[in-house]
PDB file of C-alpha atoms in Angstrom:
ATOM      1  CA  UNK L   1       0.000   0.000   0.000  1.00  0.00           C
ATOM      2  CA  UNK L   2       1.321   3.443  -1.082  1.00  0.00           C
ATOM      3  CA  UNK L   3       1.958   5.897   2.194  1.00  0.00           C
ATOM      4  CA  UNK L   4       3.369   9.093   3.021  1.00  0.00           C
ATOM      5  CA  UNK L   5       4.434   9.991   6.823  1.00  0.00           C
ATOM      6  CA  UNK L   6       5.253  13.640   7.155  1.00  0.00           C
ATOM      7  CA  UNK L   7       7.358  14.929  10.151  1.00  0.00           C
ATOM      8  CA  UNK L   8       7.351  16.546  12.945  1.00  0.00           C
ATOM      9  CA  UNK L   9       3.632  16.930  13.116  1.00  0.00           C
ATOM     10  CA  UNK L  10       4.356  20.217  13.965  1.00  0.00           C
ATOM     11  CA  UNK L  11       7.185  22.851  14.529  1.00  0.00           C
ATOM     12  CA  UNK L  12       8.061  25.882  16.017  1.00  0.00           C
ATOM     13  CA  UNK L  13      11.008  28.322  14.748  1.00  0.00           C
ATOM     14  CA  UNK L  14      12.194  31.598  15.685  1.00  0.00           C
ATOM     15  CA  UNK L  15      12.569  34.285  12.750  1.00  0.00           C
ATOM     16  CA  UNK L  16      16.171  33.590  10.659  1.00  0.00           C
ATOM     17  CA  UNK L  17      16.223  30.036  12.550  1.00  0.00           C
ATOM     18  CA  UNK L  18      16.734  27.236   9.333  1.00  0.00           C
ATOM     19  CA  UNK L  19      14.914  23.967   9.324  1.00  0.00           C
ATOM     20  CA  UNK L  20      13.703  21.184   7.694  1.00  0.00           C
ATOM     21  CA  UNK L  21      10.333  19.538   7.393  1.00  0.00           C
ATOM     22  CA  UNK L  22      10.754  15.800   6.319  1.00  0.00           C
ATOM     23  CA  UNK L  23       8.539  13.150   4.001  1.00  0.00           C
ATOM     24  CA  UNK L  24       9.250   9.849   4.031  1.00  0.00           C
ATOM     25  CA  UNK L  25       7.348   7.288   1.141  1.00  0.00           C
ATOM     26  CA  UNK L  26       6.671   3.958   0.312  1.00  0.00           C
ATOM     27  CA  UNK L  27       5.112   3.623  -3.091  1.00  0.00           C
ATOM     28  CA  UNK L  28       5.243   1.446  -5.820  1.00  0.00           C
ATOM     29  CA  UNK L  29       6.213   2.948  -9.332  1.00  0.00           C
ATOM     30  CA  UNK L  30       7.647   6.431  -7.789  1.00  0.00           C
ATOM     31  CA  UNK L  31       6.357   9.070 -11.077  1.00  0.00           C
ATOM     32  CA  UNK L  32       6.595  12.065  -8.759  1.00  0.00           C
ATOM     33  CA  UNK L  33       6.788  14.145  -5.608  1.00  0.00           C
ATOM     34  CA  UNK L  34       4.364  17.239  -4.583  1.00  0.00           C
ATOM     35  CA  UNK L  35       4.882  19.704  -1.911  1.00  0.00           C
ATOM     36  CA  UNK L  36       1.967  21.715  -1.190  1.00  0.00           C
ATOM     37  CA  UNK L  37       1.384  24.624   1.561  1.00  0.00           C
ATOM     38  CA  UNK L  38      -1.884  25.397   3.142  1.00  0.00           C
ATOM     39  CA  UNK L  39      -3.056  28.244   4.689  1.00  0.00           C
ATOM     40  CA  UNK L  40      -5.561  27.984   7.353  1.00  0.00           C
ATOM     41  CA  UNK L  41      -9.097  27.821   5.772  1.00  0.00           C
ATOM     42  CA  UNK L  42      -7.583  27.866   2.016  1.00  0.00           C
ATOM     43  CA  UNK L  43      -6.787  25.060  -0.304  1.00  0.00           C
ATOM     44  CA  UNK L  44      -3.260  23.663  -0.772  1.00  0.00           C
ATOM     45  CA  UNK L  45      -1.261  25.715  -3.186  1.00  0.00           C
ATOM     46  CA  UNK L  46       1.098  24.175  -5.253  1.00  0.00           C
ATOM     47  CA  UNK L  47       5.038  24.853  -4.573  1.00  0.00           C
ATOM     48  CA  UNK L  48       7.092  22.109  -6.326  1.00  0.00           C
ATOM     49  CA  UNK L  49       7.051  19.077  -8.185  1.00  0.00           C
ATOM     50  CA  UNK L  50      10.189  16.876  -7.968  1.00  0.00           C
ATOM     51  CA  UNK L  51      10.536  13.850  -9.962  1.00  0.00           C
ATOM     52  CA  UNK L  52      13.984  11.714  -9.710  1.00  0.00           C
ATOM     53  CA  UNK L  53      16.507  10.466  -7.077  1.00  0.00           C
ATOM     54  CA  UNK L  54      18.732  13.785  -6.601  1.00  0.00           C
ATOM     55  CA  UNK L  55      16.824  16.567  -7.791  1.00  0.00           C
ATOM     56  CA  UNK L  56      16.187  19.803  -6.519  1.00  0.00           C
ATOM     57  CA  UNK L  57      14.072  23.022  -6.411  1.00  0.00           C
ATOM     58  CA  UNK L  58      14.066  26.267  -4.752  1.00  0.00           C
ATOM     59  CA  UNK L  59      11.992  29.102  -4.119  1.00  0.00           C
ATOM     60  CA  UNK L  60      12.410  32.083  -2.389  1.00  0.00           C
ATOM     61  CA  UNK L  61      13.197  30.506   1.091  1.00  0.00           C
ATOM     62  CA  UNK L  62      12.329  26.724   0.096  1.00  0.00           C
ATOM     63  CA  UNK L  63      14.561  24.014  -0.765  1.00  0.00           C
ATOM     64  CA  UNK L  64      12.865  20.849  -1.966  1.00  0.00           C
ATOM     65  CA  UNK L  65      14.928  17.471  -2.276  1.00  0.00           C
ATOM     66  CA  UNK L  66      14.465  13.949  -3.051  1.00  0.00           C
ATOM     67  CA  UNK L  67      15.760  10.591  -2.220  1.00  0.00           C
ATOM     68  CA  UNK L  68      14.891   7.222  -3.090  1.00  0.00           C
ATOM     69  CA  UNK L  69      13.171   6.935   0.196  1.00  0.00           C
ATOM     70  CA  UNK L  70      12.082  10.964   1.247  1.00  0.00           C
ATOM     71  CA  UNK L  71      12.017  14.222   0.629  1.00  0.00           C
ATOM     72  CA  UNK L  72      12.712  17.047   2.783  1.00  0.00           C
ATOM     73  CA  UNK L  73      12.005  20.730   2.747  1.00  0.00           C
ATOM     74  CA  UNK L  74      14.596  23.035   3.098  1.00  0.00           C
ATOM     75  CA  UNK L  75      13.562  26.677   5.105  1.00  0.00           C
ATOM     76  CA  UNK L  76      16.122  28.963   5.053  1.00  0.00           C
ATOM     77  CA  UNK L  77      15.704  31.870   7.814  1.00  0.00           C
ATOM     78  CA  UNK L  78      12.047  31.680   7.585  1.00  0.00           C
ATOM     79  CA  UNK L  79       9.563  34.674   8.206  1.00  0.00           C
ATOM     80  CA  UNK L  80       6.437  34.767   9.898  1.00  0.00           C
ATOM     81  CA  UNK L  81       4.492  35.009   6.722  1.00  0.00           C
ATOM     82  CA  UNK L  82       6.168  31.519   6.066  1.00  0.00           C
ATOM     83  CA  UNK L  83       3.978  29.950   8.859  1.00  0.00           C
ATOM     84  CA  UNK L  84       1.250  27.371   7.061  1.00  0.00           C
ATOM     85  CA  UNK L  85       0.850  23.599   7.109  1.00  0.00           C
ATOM     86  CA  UNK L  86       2.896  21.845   4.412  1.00  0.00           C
ATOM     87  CA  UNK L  87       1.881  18.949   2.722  1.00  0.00           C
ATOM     88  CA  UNK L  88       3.503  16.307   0.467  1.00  0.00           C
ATOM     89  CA  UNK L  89       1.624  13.725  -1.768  1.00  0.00           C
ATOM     90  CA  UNK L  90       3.291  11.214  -3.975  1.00  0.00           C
ATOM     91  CA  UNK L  91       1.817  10.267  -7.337  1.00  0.00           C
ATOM     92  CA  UNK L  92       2.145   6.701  -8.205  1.00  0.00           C
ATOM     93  CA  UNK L  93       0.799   4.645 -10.482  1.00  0.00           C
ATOM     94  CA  UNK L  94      -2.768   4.760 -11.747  1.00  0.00           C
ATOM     95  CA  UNK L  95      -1.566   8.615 -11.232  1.00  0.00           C
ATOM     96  CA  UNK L  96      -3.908   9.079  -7.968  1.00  0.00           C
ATOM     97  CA  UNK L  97      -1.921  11.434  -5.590  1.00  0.00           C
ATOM     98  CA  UNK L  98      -1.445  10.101  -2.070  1.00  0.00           C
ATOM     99  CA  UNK L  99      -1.301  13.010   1.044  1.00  0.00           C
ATOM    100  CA  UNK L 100       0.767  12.877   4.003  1.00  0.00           C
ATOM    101  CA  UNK L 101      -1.119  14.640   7.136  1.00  0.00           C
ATOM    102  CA  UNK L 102       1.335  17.490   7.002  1.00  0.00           C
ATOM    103  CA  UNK L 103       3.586  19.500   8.986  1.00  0.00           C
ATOM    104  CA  UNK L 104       2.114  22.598  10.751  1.00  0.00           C
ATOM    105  CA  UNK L 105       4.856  25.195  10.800  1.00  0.00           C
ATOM    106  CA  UNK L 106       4.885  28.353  13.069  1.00  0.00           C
ATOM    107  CA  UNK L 107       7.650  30.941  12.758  1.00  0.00           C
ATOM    108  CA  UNK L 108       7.539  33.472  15.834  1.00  0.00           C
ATOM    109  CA  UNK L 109       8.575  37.272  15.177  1.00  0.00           C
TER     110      UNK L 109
ATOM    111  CA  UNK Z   1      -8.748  34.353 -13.073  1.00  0.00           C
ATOM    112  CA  UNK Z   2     -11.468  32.282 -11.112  1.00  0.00           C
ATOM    113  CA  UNK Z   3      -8.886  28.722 -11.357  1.00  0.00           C
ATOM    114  CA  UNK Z   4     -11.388  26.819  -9.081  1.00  0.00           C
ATOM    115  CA  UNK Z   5     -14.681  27.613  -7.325  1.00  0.00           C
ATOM    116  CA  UNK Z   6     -17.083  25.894  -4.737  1.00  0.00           C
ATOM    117  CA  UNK Z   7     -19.898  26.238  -3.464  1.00  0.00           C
ATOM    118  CA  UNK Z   8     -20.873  26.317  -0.491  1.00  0.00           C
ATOM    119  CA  UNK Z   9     -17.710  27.567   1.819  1.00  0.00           C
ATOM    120  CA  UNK Z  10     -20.286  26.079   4.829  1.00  0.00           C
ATOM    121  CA  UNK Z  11     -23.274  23.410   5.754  1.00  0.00           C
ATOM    122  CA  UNK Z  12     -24.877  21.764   8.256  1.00  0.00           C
ATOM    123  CA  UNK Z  13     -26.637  19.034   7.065  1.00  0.00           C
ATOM    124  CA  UNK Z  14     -29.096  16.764   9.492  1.00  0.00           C
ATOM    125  CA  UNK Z  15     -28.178  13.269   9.523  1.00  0.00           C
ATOM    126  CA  UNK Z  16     -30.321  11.654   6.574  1.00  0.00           C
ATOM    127  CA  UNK Z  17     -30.485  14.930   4.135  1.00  0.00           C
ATOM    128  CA  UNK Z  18     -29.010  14.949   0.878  1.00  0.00           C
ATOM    129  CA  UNK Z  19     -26.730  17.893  -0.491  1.00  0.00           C
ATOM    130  CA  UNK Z  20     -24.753  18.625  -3.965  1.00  0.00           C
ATOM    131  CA  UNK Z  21     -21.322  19.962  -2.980  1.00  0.00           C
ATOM    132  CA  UNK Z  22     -20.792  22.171  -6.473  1.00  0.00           C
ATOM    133  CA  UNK Z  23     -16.870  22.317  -8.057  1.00  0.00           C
ATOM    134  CA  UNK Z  24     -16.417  24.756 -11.501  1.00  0.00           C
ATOM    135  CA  UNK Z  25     -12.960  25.288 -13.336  1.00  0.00           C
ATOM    136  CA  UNK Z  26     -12.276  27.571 -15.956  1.00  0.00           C
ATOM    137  CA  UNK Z  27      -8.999  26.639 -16.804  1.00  0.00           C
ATOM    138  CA  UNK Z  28     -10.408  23.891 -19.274  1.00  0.00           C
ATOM    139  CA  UNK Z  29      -8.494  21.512 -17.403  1.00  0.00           C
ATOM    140  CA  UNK Z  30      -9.285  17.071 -17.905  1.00  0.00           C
ATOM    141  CA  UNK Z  31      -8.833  15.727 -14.475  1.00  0.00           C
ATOM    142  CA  UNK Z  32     -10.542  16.522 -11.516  1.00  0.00           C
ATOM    143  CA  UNK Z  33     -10.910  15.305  -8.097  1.00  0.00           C
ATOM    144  CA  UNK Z  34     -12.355  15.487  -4.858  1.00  0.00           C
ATOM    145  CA  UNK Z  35     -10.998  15.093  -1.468  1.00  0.00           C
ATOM    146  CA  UNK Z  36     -12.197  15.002   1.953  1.00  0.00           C
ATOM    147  CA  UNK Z  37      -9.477  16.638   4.982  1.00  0.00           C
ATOM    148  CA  UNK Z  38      -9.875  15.621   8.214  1.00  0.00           C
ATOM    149  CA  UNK Z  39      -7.931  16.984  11.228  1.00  0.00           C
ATOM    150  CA  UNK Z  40      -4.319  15.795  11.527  1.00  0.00           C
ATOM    151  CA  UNK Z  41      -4.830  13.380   8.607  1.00  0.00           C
ATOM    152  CA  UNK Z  42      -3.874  13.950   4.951  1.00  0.00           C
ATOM    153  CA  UNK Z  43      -6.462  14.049   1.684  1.00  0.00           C
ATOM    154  CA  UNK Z  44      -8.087  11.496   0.508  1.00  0.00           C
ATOM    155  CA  UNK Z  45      -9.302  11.135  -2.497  1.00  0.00           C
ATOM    156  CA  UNK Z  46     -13.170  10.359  -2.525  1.00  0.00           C
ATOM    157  CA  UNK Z  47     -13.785  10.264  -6.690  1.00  0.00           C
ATOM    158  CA  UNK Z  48     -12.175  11.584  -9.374  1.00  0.00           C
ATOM    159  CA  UNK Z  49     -12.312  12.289 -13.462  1.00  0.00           C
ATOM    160  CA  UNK Z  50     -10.168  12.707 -16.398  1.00  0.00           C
ATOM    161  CA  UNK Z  51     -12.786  14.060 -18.423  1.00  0.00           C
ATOM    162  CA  UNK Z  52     -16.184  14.450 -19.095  1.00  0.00           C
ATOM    163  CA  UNK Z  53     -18.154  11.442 -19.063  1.00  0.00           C
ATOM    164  CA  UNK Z  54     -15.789   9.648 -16.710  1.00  0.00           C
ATOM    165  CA  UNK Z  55     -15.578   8.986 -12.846  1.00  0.00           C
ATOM    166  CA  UNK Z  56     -13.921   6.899 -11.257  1.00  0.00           C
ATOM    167  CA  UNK Z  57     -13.562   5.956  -7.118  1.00  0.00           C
ATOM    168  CA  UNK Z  58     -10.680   7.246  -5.042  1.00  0.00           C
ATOM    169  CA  UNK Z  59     -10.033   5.758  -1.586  1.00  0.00           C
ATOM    170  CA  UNK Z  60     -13.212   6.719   0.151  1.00  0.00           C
ATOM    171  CA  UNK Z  61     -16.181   6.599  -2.389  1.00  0.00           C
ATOM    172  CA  UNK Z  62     -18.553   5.066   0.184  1.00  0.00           C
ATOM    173  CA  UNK Z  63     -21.793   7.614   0.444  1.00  0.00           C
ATOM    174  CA  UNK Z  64     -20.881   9.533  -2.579  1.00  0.00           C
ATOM    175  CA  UNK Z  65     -21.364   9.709  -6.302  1.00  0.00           C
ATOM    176  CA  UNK Z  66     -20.044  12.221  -8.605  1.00  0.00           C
ATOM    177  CA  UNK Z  67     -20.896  13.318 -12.005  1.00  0.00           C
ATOM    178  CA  UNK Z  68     -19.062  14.998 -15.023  1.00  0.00           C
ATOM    179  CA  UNK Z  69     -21.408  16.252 -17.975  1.00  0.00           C
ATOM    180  CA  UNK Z  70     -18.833  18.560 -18.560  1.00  0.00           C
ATOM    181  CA  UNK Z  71     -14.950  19.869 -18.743  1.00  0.00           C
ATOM    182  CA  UNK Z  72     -15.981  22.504 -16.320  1.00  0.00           C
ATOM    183  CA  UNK Z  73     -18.130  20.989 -13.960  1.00  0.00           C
ATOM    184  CA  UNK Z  74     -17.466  18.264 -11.436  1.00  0.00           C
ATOM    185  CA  UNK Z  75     -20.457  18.089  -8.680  1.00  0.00           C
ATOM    186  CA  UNK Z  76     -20.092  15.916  -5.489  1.00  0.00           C
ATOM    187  CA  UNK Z  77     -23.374  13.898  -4.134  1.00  0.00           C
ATOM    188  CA  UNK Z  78     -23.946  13.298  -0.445  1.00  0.00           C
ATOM    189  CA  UNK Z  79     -26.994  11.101  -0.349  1.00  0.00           C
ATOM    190  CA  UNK Z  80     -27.775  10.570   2.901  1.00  0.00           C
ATOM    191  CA  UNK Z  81     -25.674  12.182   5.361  1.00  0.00           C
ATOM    192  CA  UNK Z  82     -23.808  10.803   8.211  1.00  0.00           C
ATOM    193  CA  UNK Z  83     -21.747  12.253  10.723  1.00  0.00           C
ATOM    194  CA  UNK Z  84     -18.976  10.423   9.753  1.00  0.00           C
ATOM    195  CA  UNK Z  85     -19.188  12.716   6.887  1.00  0.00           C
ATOM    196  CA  UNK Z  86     -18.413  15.695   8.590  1.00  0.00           C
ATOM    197  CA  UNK Z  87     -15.298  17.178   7.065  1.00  0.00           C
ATOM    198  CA  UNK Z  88     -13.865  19.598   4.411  1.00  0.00           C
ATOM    199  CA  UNK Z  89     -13.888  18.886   0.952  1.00  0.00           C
ATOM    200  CA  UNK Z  90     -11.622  19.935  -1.377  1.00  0.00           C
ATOM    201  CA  UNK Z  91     -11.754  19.838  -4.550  1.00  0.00           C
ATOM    202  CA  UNK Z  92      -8.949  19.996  -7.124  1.00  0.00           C
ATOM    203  CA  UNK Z  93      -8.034  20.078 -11.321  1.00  0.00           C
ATOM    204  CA  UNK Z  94      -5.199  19.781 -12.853  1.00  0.00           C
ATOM    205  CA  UNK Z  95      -4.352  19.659 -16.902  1.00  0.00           C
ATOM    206  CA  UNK Z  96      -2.654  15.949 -17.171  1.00  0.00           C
ATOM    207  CA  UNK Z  97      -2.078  13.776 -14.707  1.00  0.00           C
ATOM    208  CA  UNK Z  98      -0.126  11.837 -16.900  1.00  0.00           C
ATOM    209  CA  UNK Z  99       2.256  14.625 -17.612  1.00  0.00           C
ATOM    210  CA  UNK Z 100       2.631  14.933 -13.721  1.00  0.00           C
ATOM    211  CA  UNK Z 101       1.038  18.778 -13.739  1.00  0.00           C
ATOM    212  CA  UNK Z 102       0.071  20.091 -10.384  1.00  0.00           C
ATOM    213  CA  UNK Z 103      -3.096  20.267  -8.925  1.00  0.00           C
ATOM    214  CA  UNK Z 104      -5.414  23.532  -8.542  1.00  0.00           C
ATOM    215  CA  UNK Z 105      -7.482  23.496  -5.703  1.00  0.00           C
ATOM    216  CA  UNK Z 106     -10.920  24.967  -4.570  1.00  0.00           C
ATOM    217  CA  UNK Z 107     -10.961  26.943  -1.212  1.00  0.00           C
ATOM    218  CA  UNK Z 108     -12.881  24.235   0.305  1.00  0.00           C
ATOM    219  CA  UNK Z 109     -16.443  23.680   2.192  1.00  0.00           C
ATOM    220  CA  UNK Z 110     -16.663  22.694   5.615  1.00  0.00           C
ATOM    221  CA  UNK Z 111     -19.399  20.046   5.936  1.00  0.00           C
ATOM    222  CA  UNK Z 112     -21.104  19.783   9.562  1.00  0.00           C
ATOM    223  CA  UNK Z 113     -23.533  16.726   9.686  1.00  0.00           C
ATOM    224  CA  UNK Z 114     -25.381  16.916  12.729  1.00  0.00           C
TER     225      UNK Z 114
END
């Protein structure tokens, strides 16, 4: 069965402190990787898509990478404005995208 | 730029009624989905199309059907509610799945059954 475990469940940072939020998959047939945020009452918005062993993508503060085995998101001196829940899904095959529960993030001022 | 609307943002629903949860894109996209989001657990898909005339069943179709006349339109049926049913739905489009293009999502409605 195809899952996706996010961690921590939750974290807090201080402004300019750098973490990273972590996915971890099992799924059959890999065809790619989706990181989502989610603002409280909004839908997920897309952020990146990553789709091979060793790539990466960046924006603005955000790193995304990907192993074999998980992904992890890079946050590089975050800013309160960066605080949201941040989901990842894996699409495998049949194409239906599987959710992890996410990782609320809270960056204090 | 609309991307994707639904309607309602909020229900409450008596156990036993019947509601249409409505979902309209307008960026002429084939696939479409819904979820349901529950607290501290991820999305699951409840039905989805890629196009119109075709539906298929996620990972929790139980209590729902879905229809797709058309590109735009992709309407979720809650027969007869439950309060297991008590959630937010989401629902999404995206231009190919096959092509691995992201998903657009709705702003969601919040579903009390009561």
């Amino acid at each position: 069965e195809d899952q996706v475990t996010q961690s921590p469940e939750a974290l807090r940072l201080q402004e300019g402190e750098s973490s990273s939020l972590n996915c971890s998959y099992t799924v059959s047939g890999l065809r790619g990787l989706f990181w989502y945020r989610q603002d409280p009452g909004k839908g997920p918005e897309f952020l990146f898509t990553l789709y091979s062993a060793g790539e990466e993508k960046e924006k603005e503060r955000l790193k995304a990478t990907l192993t074999k085995k998980e992904s992890f998101l890079h946050i590089t001196a975050p800013k309160p404005e960066d605080s949201a829940t941040y989901l990842c899904a894996v699409q495998a095959e049949g194409n239906k995208l599987v959710f992890g529960a996410g990782t609320i993030l809270r960056v204090k001022s | 730029n609309a991307g994707v609307t639904q309607t309602p943002k909020f229900r409450i629903l008596k156990i036993g009624q019947s509601m249409t949860l409505q979902c309209a894109q307008d960026m002429n996209h084939n696939y479409m989905y819904w979820y349901r989001q529950d607290p501290g657990m991820g999305l699951k898909l409840i039905y989805y199309s890629v196009g119109a005339g075709i539906t298929d069943k996620g990972e929790v179709p139980n209590g729902y059907n879905v229809s797709r006349s058309t590109t735009e339109d992709f309407p979720l049926r809650l027969e007869l509610a439950a309060p297991s049913q008590t959630s937010v739905y989401f629902c999404a489009s995206s231009y190919d799945q096959e092509l691995n293009t992201e998903a657009f999502f709705g702003q969601g409605t919040r579903l009390t059954v009561v």
